[in-house]
Amino acid sequence: MSGANAVKEDRLWQRHVDRAKLGGTPKGGVNRQALSAEDAAARNLLAAWARARGFSIFTDAIGNLFVRREGTHPHEQPVMSGSHMDSQPTGGRFDGMYGVLAAFESLEALEDAGIKTKRPVMAVAWTNEEGSRFQPGAMGSAVFARRYELDEMLAQKDWKGVVLKDALAETLKAAPAPMRAGQPGFAVDAYVEVHIEQGPRLENEKKTIGVVTAIQGSRRYIVTIDGEEAHAGTTPRAARKDAYAAATRIAAAMYEATTDQDDTLRFTIGRVEVSPGSPNTVPGKSVFTIDMRHPDNDVLASYEARLHEIVQSKAAPCPAAIERVTNVPPTNFDTGVIGLVRDAATRLKLTNMDMPSGAGHDAMHIATLCPAGMIFVPCERGISHNEIENASPSDLAAGTRVLVEVLEKLANK
Ligand code: HGY
Ligand code: MN
Ligand code: MN
């Protein structure tokens, strides 16, 4: 029996149902933020499933969780597949989780089909891909790829001031796993990630498989504006240093400046904080985030310069600063892996198309370490980062069948 034929659609779907309960929201989505109790529960469940199948598991100093199915040549570099189990605050049941479950299902399918591979095959759940609680996102995979420093990430704080190191210690206490000592990172021969598209193209073009060729570049910023708290009733406009008024001037100018003709640039202000947050005190401080993306790094650089100009010209009379938090250049995936994905989809008689990814993924960091690629499946109306995110059991299984085929080829290279 082939690995692809050993993929069990019902088992894969049931695992999604089981995991959607961890941080499940009333609207049918999930709130399973990085290093939360819900994240720890998801880790424990994956470890329990792995132990039940006789796979080994271990974690690393940033909390990435690895499941390993041994190869006939254990010293050969493994091939790996995975994604993330953390979600947005109002996230969907499939973003990230599907990639982890498809990777685990692949290990099970190889086992069920009695297929031996030369290389070990591993599944991974990367820590904090979403970057909504702790910034930056795709943190675990970036530390693994030595793009971010471990100690710097451990010192990061969430919006309530919780230090990542403490949240991680709590999570690993609640979800213990053997710890691979030292700096995260080890040699990987190839990496393939499966994910829902998080956009409408596959559905619109009636294709089942997205052969992902690239990921667009992404940059994140924090804008901080310092005003002066004052009485809302007695302070004349001319005497005010209103941090929120300055924030709105800056934001309005940024929205205008980033409205490009061909609607390719992605500019998002996702979080705004105003303090002290009292109705009758002029805001003394305002902070907001910027997420900006584009396939061309030079275009991102030119817009970045524009953002700086706007902050300087619109903030007066409040001092303001814009700090870049992340700068991930565009990723071009390995042509060999892209070819394996396309051939496997075609062999399995699944409609497919080459396409870039608008969303960021852990694969963008792992692609700096080894040949990497991604496989997309459709999600309903392309909706994601939303509790109504939805995908079909048959599409999820189809993407997993392509994954098993590709992993088997890579693991026997
Ligand atoms: O933001 C992203 O692109 C990813 O979904 N976290
Ligand atoms: Mn994701
Ligand atoms: Mn996401």
Short mmCIF file of C-alpha atoms and ligand atoms in Angstrom, two decimals:
data_model
loop_
_atom_site.label_atom_id
_atom_site.label_comp_id
_atom_site.label_asym_id
_atom_site.label_seq_id
_atom_site.Cartn_x
_atom_site.Cartn_y
_atom_site.Cartn_z
CA MET A 1 0.00 0.00 0.00
CA SER A 2 1.32 3.48 -0.80
CA GLY A 3 1.72 6.07 1.92
CA ALA A 4 -0.83 8.27 0.18
CA ASN A 5 -3.43 5.50 0.19
CA ALA A 6 -2.81 4.93 3.90
CA VAL A 7 -3.92 8.48 4.75
CA LYS A 8 -7.18 8.23 6.67
CA GLU A 9 -9.51 11.16 5.96
CA ASP A 10 -11.76 10.40 8.98
CA ARG A 11 -8.85 10.08 11.41
CA LEU A 12 -7.38 13.36 10.16
CA TRP A 13 -10.74 15.14 10.42
CA GLN A 14 -11.44 13.75 13.92
CA ARG A 15 -8.06 15.01 15.08
CA HIS A 16 -9.07 18.50 13.88
CA VAL A 17 -12.34 18.17 15.81
CA ASP A 18 -10.50 17.07 18.96
CA ARG A 19 -8.02 19.91 18.77
CA ALA A 20 -10.59 22.58 17.99
CA LYS A 21 -11.88 22.00 21.53
CA LEU A 22 -8.53 23.30 22.91
CA GLY A 23 -9.24 27.02 23.11
CA GLY A 24 -12.53 26.58 21.24
CA THR A 25 -14.63 29.77 21.00
CA PRO A 26 -18.45 30.09 21.01
CA LYS A 27 -18.40 31.00 17.31
CA GLY A 28 -16.61 27.75 16.44
CA GLY A 29 -13.11 29.17 16.11
CA VAL A 30 -10.15 28.95 18.46
CA ASN A 31 -8.27 31.24 20.83
CA ARG A 32 -5.12 29.19 21.49
CA GLN A 33 -2.46 31.84 21.77
CA ALA A 34 1.23 31.02 22.02
CA LEU A 35 2.39 29.61 25.38
CA SER A 36 -1.11 29.70 26.87
CA ALA A 37 -2.74 26.89 28.82
CA GLU A 38 -4.56 25.95 25.60
CA ASP A 39 -1.23 25.75 23.77
CA ALA A 40 0.12 23.47 26.51
CA ALA A 41 -2.94 21.23 26.16
CA ALA A 42 -2.37 20.99 22.40
CA ARG A 43 1.26 20.02 23.04
CA ASN A 44 0.26 17.32 25.51
CA LEU A 45 -2.26 15.86 23.08
CA LEU A 46 0.30 15.70 20.25
CA ALA A 47 2.82 14.04 22.59
CA ALA A 48 0.22 11.48 23.72
CA TRP A 49 -0.63 10.60 20.11
CA ALA A 50 3.07 10.31 19.27
CA ARG A 51 3.83 8.05 22.23
CA ALA A 52 0.85 5.87 21.35
CA ARG A 53 2.41 5.28 17.92
CA GLY A 54 5.89 4.66 19.27
CA PHE A 55 7.33 7.84 17.77
CA SER A 56 9.89 9.76 19.83
CA ILE A 57 9.25 13.35 20.87
CA PHE A 58 11.42 16.16 22.13
CA THR A 59 11.36 19.93 22.50
CA ASP A 60 14.03 22.63 22.32
CA ALA A 61 14.93 25.80 24.21
CA ILE A 62 12.32 27.92 22.40
CA GLY A 63 9.64 25.26 22.83
CA ASN A 64 9.46 23.84 19.30
CA LEU A 65 7.96 20.34 19.62
CA PHE A 66 9.35 17.54 17.40
CA VAL A 67 7.94 14.07 16.64
CA ARG A 68 10.39 11.62 15.03
CA ARG A 69 9.72 8.43 13.07
CA GLU A 70 13.01 6.56 12.72
CA GLY A 71 14.58 5.77 9.35
CA THR A 72 16.66 2.75 8.36
CA HIS A 73 19.67 5.13 8.47
CA PRO A 74 19.11 7.04 11.73
CA HIS A 75 22.27 9.12 11.26
CA GLU A 76 21.06 10.54 7.96
CA GLN A 77 19.63 14.09 8.14
CA PRO A 78 15.86 13.90 8.63
CA VAL A 79 13.19 15.33 6.38
CA MET A 80 10.65 17.39 8.24
CA SER A 81 7.11 18.71 7.91
CA GLY A 82 5.02 20.81 10.27
CA SER A 83 3.49 24.17 11.07
CA HIS A 84 2.12 25.79 14.23
CA MET A 85 -0.55 25.08 16.88
CA ASP A 86 -0.87 28.60 18.24
CA SER A 87 -3.71 30.70 16.88
CA GLN A 88 -4.91 34.26 16.54
CA PRO A 89 -7.18 35.49 19.38
CA THR A 90 -10.17 35.00 17.07
CA GLY A 91 -8.55 32.34 14.94
CA GLY A 92 -9.78 29.44 12.86
CA ARG A 93 -9.55 25.68 13.41
CA PHE A 94 -7.19 25.06 10.47
CA ASP A 95 -4.56 27.84 10.29
CA GLY A 96 -1.35 26.12 11.40
CA MET A 97 -3.03 23.17 13.07
CA TYR A 98 -3.71 21.53 9.71
CA GLY A 99 0.03 21.54 8.90
CA VAL A 100 0.91 19.88 12.19
CA LEU A 101 -1.86 17.28 11.86
CA ALA A 102 -1.05 16.58 8.20
CA ALA A 103 2.58 16.01 9.17
CA PHE A 104 1.55 13.67 11.99
CA GLU A 105 -0.93 11.86 9.73
CA SER A 106 1.93 11.36 7.24
CA LEU A 107 4.01 9.62 9.90
CA GLU A 108 1.02 7.44 10.78
CA ALA A 109 0.29 6.63 7.13
CA LEU A 110 3.91 5.57 6.52
CA GLU A 111 3.66 3.41 9.66
CA ASP A 112 0.30 1.91 8.67
CA ALA A 113 1.57 1.16 5.17
CA GLY A 114 4.69 -0.47 6.64
CA ILE A 115 6.87 1.82 4.56
CA LYS A 116 10.47 2.13 5.65
CA THR A 117 12.33 5.29 4.70
CA LYS A 118 16.07 5.75 4.63
CA ARG A 119 15.95 9.08 6.44
CA PRO A 120 14.03 9.74 9.65
CA VAL A 121 10.80 11.64 8.98
CA MET A 122 9.80 14.30 11.51
CA ALA A 123 6.74 16.35 12.33
CA VAL A 124 7.16 19.69 14.11
CA ALA A 125 4.94 22.21 15.89
CA TRP A 126 6.82 25.54 15.84
CA THR A 127 6.44 27.91 18.77
CA ASN A 128 4.57 31.20 18.35
CA GLU A 129 4.07 31.49 14.61
CA GLU A 130 1.22 33.98 14.88
CA GLY A 131 3.12 36.63 16.81
CA SER A 132 -0.13 38.07 18.13
CA ARG A 133 0.63 37.67 21.84
CA PHE A 134 4.43 37.83 21.67
CA GLN A 135 6.15 39.60 18.77
CA PRO A 136 7.75 38.77 16.40
CA GLY A 137 5.82 35.97 14.74
CA ALA A 138 7.29 32.75 13.32
CA MET A 139 9.55 32.96 16.34
CA GLY A 140 10.28 29.26 16.98
CA SER A 141 11.23 28.53 13.38
CA ALA A 142 13.29 31.75 13.15
CA VAL A 143 15.29 30.85 16.26
CA PHE A 144 15.72 27.30 14.86
CA ALA A 145 17.04 28.86 11.63
CA ARG A 146 19.32 31.21 13.64
CA ARG A 147 17.54 34.27 12.22
CA TYR A 148 16.51 35.46 15.67
CA GLU A 149 18.64 35.19 18.83
CA LEU A 150 17.24 32.82 21.46
CA ASP A 151 17.99 35.09 24.44
CA GLU A 152 16.44 38.09 22.71
CA MET A 153 13.24 36.14 22.09
CA LEU A 154 13.15 34.79 25.66
CA ALA A 155 13.20 38.39 26.87
CA GLN A 156 10.22 39.46 24.74
CA LYS A 157 7.11 40.60 26.64
CA ASP A 158 3.46 40.25 25.74
CA TRP A 159 1.03 43.18 25.85
CA LYS A 160 0.43 42.59 29.58
CA GLY A 161 4.17 42.55 30.34
CA VAL A 162 4.49 38.76 30.75
CA VAL A 163 8.05 37.73 29.83
CA LEU A 164 8.23 34.97 27.19
CA LYS A 165 10.82 33.03 29.20
CA ASP A 166 8.36 32.70 32.09
CA ALA A 167 5.42 31.79 29.86
CA LEU A 168 7.60 29.17 28.13
CA ALA A 169 8.73 27.68 31.45
CA GLU A 170 5.11 27.40 32.53
CA THR A 171 4.11 25.76 29.25
CA LEU A 172 6.95 23.24 29.36
CA LYS A 173 6.03 22.45 32.97
CA ALA A 174 2.42 21.84 31.93
CA ALA A 175 3.48 19.96 28.79
CA PRO A 176 6.78 18.25 29.63
CA ALA A 177 8.87 16.68 26.86
CA PRO A 178 12.51 15.60 26.68
CA MET A 179 14.58 18.74 26.07
CA ARG A 180 17.21 18.84 23.32
CA ALA A 181 19.93 20.80 25.10
CA GLY A 182 21.74 23.81 23.68
CA GLN A 183 20.80 26.32 21.01
CA PRO A 184 17.76 25.30 18.94
CA GLY A 185 18.57 24.05 15.47
CA PHE A 186 19.86 20.90 13.80
CA ALA A 187 20.56 19.77 10.24
CA VAL A 188 17.44 19.03 8.21
CA ASP A 189 17.63 17.58 4.72
CA ALA A 190 14.37 19.06 3.42
CA TYR A 191 11.19 20.66 4.77
CA VAL A 192 7.63 20.72 3.40
CA GLU A 193 4.74 22.59 5.07
CA VAL A 194 1.07 22.10 4.36
CA HIS A 195 -1.35 24.95 5.05
CA ILE A 196 -4.76 26.26 4.07
CA GLU A 197 -4.32 28.97 1.43
CA GLN A 198 -5.87 31.74 3.56
CA GLY A 199 -6.98 33.37 0.32
CA PRO A 200 -9.67 32.69 -2.36
CA ARG A 201 -7.59 31.72 -5.42
CA LEU A 202 -7.78 27.92 -5.24
CA GLU A 203 -11.50 28.02 -4.59
CA ASN A 204 -12.10 30.55 -7.38
CA GLU A 205 -10.01 28.57 -9.84
CA LYS A 206 -11.51 25.26 -8.65
CA LYS A 207 -8.13 23.69 -7.85
CA THR A 208 -7.49 21.31 -4.95
CA ILE A 209 -3.72 21.78 -4.52
CA GLY A 210 -1.63 24.95 -4.46
CA VAL A 211 1.99 24.32 -5.47
CA VAL A 212 3.53 27.16 -3.50
CA THR A 213 6.45 28.86 -5.25
CA ALA A 214 7.20 31.80 -2.94
CA ILE A 215 6.20 33.83 0.13
CA GLN A 216 6.02 37.61 -0.11
CA GLY A 217 8.25 39.81 2.04
CA SER A 218 6.87 41.11 5.34
CA ARG A 219 7.87 43.81 7.78
CA ARG A 220 6.39 44.75 11.15
CA TYR A 221 6.74 48.03 13.02
CA ILE A 222 5.68 49.61 16.30
CA VAL A 223 4.82 53.34 16.28
CA THR A 224 5.04 55.05 19.69
CA ILE A 225 3.72 58.58 20.26
CA ASP A 226 4.38 60.44 23.50
CA GLY A 227 1.91 63.21 24.35
CA GLU A 228 1.00 64.88 27.63
CA GLU A 229 -1.89 63.87 29.84
CA ALA A 230 -4.19 66.81 30.53
CA HIS A 231 -7.71 67.65 31.66
CA ALA A 232 -10.25 67.08 28.89
CA GLY A 233 -12.39 69.96 30.06
CA THR A 234 -9.92 72.70 30.80
CA THR A 235 -7.07 72.24 28.30
CA PRO A 236 -7.35 74.35 25.14
CA ARG A 237 -6.55 72.66 21.83
CA ALA A 238 -3.53 74.90 21.29
CA ALA A 239 -2.05 73.70 24.58
CA ARG A 240 -2.62 70.01 24.00
CA LYS A 241 -0.10 67.26 23.19
CA ASP A 242 -2.76 64.71 22.34
CA ALA A 243 -1.01 61.38 21.56
CA TYR A 244 -4.11 59.85 19.98
CA ALA A 245 -4.82 62.85 17.75
CA ALA A 246 -1.24 62.55 16.50
CA ALA A 247 -1.68 58.79 15.99
CA THR A 248 -4.76 59.36 13.84
CA ARG A 249 -2.97 61.98 11.71
CA ILE A 250 -0.06 59.60 11.19
CA ALA A 251 -2.30 56.60 10.47
CA ALA A 252 -4.49 58.53 8.02
CA ALA A 253 -1.44 59.71 6.09
CA MET A 254 -0.03 56.16 6.05
CA TYR A 255 -3.24 54.64 4.72
CA GLU A 256 -3.25 57.23 1.93
CA ALA A 257 0.43 56.74 1.09
CA THR A 258 0.11 52.94 0.93
CA THR A 259 -2.95 52.87 -1.33
CA ASP A 260 -1.06 51.56 -4.36
CA GLN A 261 -2.70 51.48 -7.79
CA ASP A 262 -2.58 47.70 -8.31
CA ASP A 263 -3.61 46.78 -4.73
CA THR A 264 -0.52 44.60 -4.23
CA LEU A 265 0.89 46.20 -1.08
CA ARG A 266 -0.66 44.92 2.17
CA PHE A 267 -0.72 47.55 4.95
CA THR A 268 -2.45 46.75 8.28
CA ILE A 269 -2.71 48.56 11.57
CA GLY A 270 -3.92 45.68 13.74
CA ARG A 271 -3.47 46.89 17.28
CA VAL A 272 -3.86 50.37 18.78
CA GLU A 273 -3.26 51.25 22.42
CA VAL A 274 -4.15 54.61 23.99
CA SER A 275 -3.24 55.48 27.56
CA PRO A 276 -4.27 56.21 30.19
CA GLY A 277 -7.53 55.29 28.46
CA SER A 278 -9.73 57.59 30.53
CA PRO A 279 -12.61 59.40 28.81
CA ASN A 280 -11.75 62.74 30.39
CA THR A 281 -7.95 62.73 30.17
CA VAL A 282 -6.14 63.82 27.01
CA PRO A 283 -4.13 60.71 25.91
CA GLY A 284 -0.51 60.90 27.03
CA LYS A 285 0.66 57.91 24.99
CA SER A 286 -0.43 56.00 21.93
CA VAL A 287 1.13 52.87 20.39
CA PHE A 288 0.11 51.08 17.22
CA THR A 289 1.42 48.15 15.16
CA ILE A 290 2.05 48.06 11.41
CA ASP A 291 2.16 44.89 9.31
CA MET A 292 3.33 45.62 5.74
CA ARG A 293 3.90 43.06 2.96
CA HIS A 294 4.83 42.97 -0.72
CA PRO A 295 6.48 40.46 -3.09
CA ASP A 296 9.27 42.96 -3.93
CA ASN A 297 11.74 43.87 -1.18
CA ASP A 298 12.75 47.14 -2.87
CA VAL A 299 9.13 48.26 -2.88
CA LEU A 300 8.88 47.46 0.83
CA ALA A 301 12.06 49.48 1.46
CA SER A 302 10.68 52.50 -0.40
CA TYR A 303 7.42 52.40 1.53
CA GLU A 304 9.36 52.03 4.77
CA ALA A 305 11.16 55.29 4.04
CA ARG A 306 7.75 56.91 3.40
CA LEU A 307 6.44 55.70 6.78
CA HIS A 308 9.39 57.32 8.54
CA GLU A 309 8.76 60.61 6.73
CA ILE A 310 5.10 60.56 7.75
CA VAL A 311 5.86 59.89 11.41
CA GLN A 312 8.28 62.82 11.47
CA SER A 313 5.99 65.23 9.60
CA LYS A 314 2.65 64.42 11.24
CA ALA A 315 3.48 63.83 14.90
CA ALA A 316 4.05 67.43 16.06
CA PRO A 317 3.62 68.60 18.75
CA CYS A 318 4.14 65.04 20.11
CA PRO A 319 7.50 63.27 19.83
CA ALA A 320 7.01 59.99 17.92
CA ALA A 321 9.13 57.03 16.87
CA ILE A 322 8.70 54.11 14.47
CA GLU A 323 10.67 50.94 15.24
CA ARG A 324 10.97 48.01 12.85
CA VAL A 325 10.28 44.76 14.70
CA THR A 326 10.68 42.27 11.85
CA ASN A 327 12.01 42.29 8.30
CA VAL A 328 11.56 38.97 6.50
CA PRO A 329 12.59 39.20 2.83
CA PRO A 330 10.58 37.38 0.14
CA THR A 331 11.19 33.61 0.04
CA ASN A 332 11.60 31.61 -3.17
CA PHE A 333 11.11 27.90 -2.56
CA ASP A 334 13.38 25.16 -3.91
CA THR A 335 12.53 24.25 -7.52
CA GLY A 336 13.19 20.58 -6.80
CA VAL A 337 10.67 20.50 -3.96
CA ILE A 338 8.19 22.53 -6.01
CA GLY A 339 8.52 19.93 -8.77
CA LEU A 340 7.96 17.04 -6.35
CA VAL A 341 4.78 18.71 -5.05
CA ARG A 342 3.46 19.35 -8.55
CA ASP A 343 4.29 15.80 -9.73
CA ALA A 344 2.71 14.20 -6.65
CA ALA A 345 -0.50 16.20 -7.07
CA THR A 346 -0.65 15.29 -10.75
CA ARG A 347 0.09 11.60 -10.01
CA LEU A 348 -2.74 11.61 -7.49
CA LYS A 349 -4.98 13.18 -10.14
CA LEU A 350 -5.53 16.30 -8.04
CA THR A 351 -6.11 19.58 -9.84
CA ASN A 352 -3.27 21.95 -8.99
CA MET A 353 -1.72 25.30 -9.78
CA ASP A 354 1.51 27.13 -8.97
CA MET A 355 0.99 30.13 -6.72
CA PRO A 356 2.79 32.47 -4.28
CA SER A 357 1.76 32.80 -0.64
CA GLY A 358 0.39 36.09 0.65
CA ALA A 359 0.58 34.83 4.23
CA GLY A 360 3.78 34.25 6.15
CA HIS A 361 4.71 30.76 7.31
CA ASP A 362 7.43 28.98 9.27
CA ALA A 363 8.69 27.62 5.95
CA MET A 364 10.05 31.10 5.13
CA HIS A 365 12.70 30.64 7.82
CA ILE A 366 13.39 26.93 7.31
CA ALA A 367 13.93 27.63 3.59
CA THR A 368 17.17 29.38 4.62
CA LEU A 369 18.44 26.06 6.06
CA CYS A 370 17.47 23.45 3.47
CA PRO A 371 15.40 22.84 0.31
CA ALA A 372 11.82 23.70 1.29
CA GLY A 373 8.38 24.01 -0.19
CA MET A 374 4.70 24.29 0.69
CA ILE A 375 1.41 22.70 -0.27
CA PHE A 376 -1.86 24.68 -0.08
CA VAL A 377 -5.42 23.46 0.06
CA PRO A 378 -8.49 25.71 -0.32
CA CYS A 379 -10.34 27.31 2.59
CA GLU A 380 -13.92 28.51 2.27
CA ARG A 381 -14.13 31.91 0.56
CA GLY A 382 -10.44 32.31 1.39
CA ILE A 383 -11.36 33.45 4.91
CA SER A 384 -8.75 33.04 7.68
CA HIS A 385 -7.70 34.78 10.91
CA ASN A 386 -11.43 34.58 11.55
CA GLU A 387 -13.47 32.13 13.64
CA ILE A 388 -15.56 31.07 10.61
CA GLU A 389 -12.44 29.76 8.80
CA ASN A 390 -13.42 26.47 7.16
CA ALA A 391 -11.95 23.66 5.01
CA SER A 392 -13.31 20.34 3.78
CA PRO A 393 -12.23 16.91 5.07
CA SER A 394 -11.53 15.75 1.51
CA ASP A 395 -9.30 18.73 0.67
CA LEU A 396 -7.39 18.32 3.96
CA ALA A 397 -6.85 14.64 3.15
CA ALA A 398 -5.82 15.45 -0.46
CA GLY A 399 -3.13 17.87 0.73
CA THR A 400 -1.91 15.24 3.18
CA ARG A 401 -1.68 12.58 0.46
CA VAL A 402 0.50 14.90 -1.61
CA LEU A 403 2.61 15.53 1.49
CA VAL A 404 3.18 11.81 2.17
CA GLU A 405 4.23 11.24 -1.43
CA VAL A 406 6.70 14.13 -1.32
CA LEU A 407 8.10 13.19 2.09
CA GLU A 408 8.61 9.58 1.01
CA LYS A 409 10.57 10.69 -2.07
CA LEU A 410 12.66 13.15 -0.06
CA ALA A 411 13.29 10.61 2.72
CA ASN A 412 14.63 8.04 0.27
CA LYS A 413 16.88 10.40 -1.62
O1 HGY B 1 0.48 36.65 9.48
C1 HGY B 1 0.65 35.65 8.78
O2 HGY B 1 0.92 35.76 7.61
C2 HGY B 1 0.49 34.28 9.37
O3 HGY B 1 -0.79 33.82 9.10
N1 HGY B 1 0.71 34.28 10.77
MN MN B 2 -0.47 29.91 9.76
MN MN B 3 -2.02 32.77 10.85
#
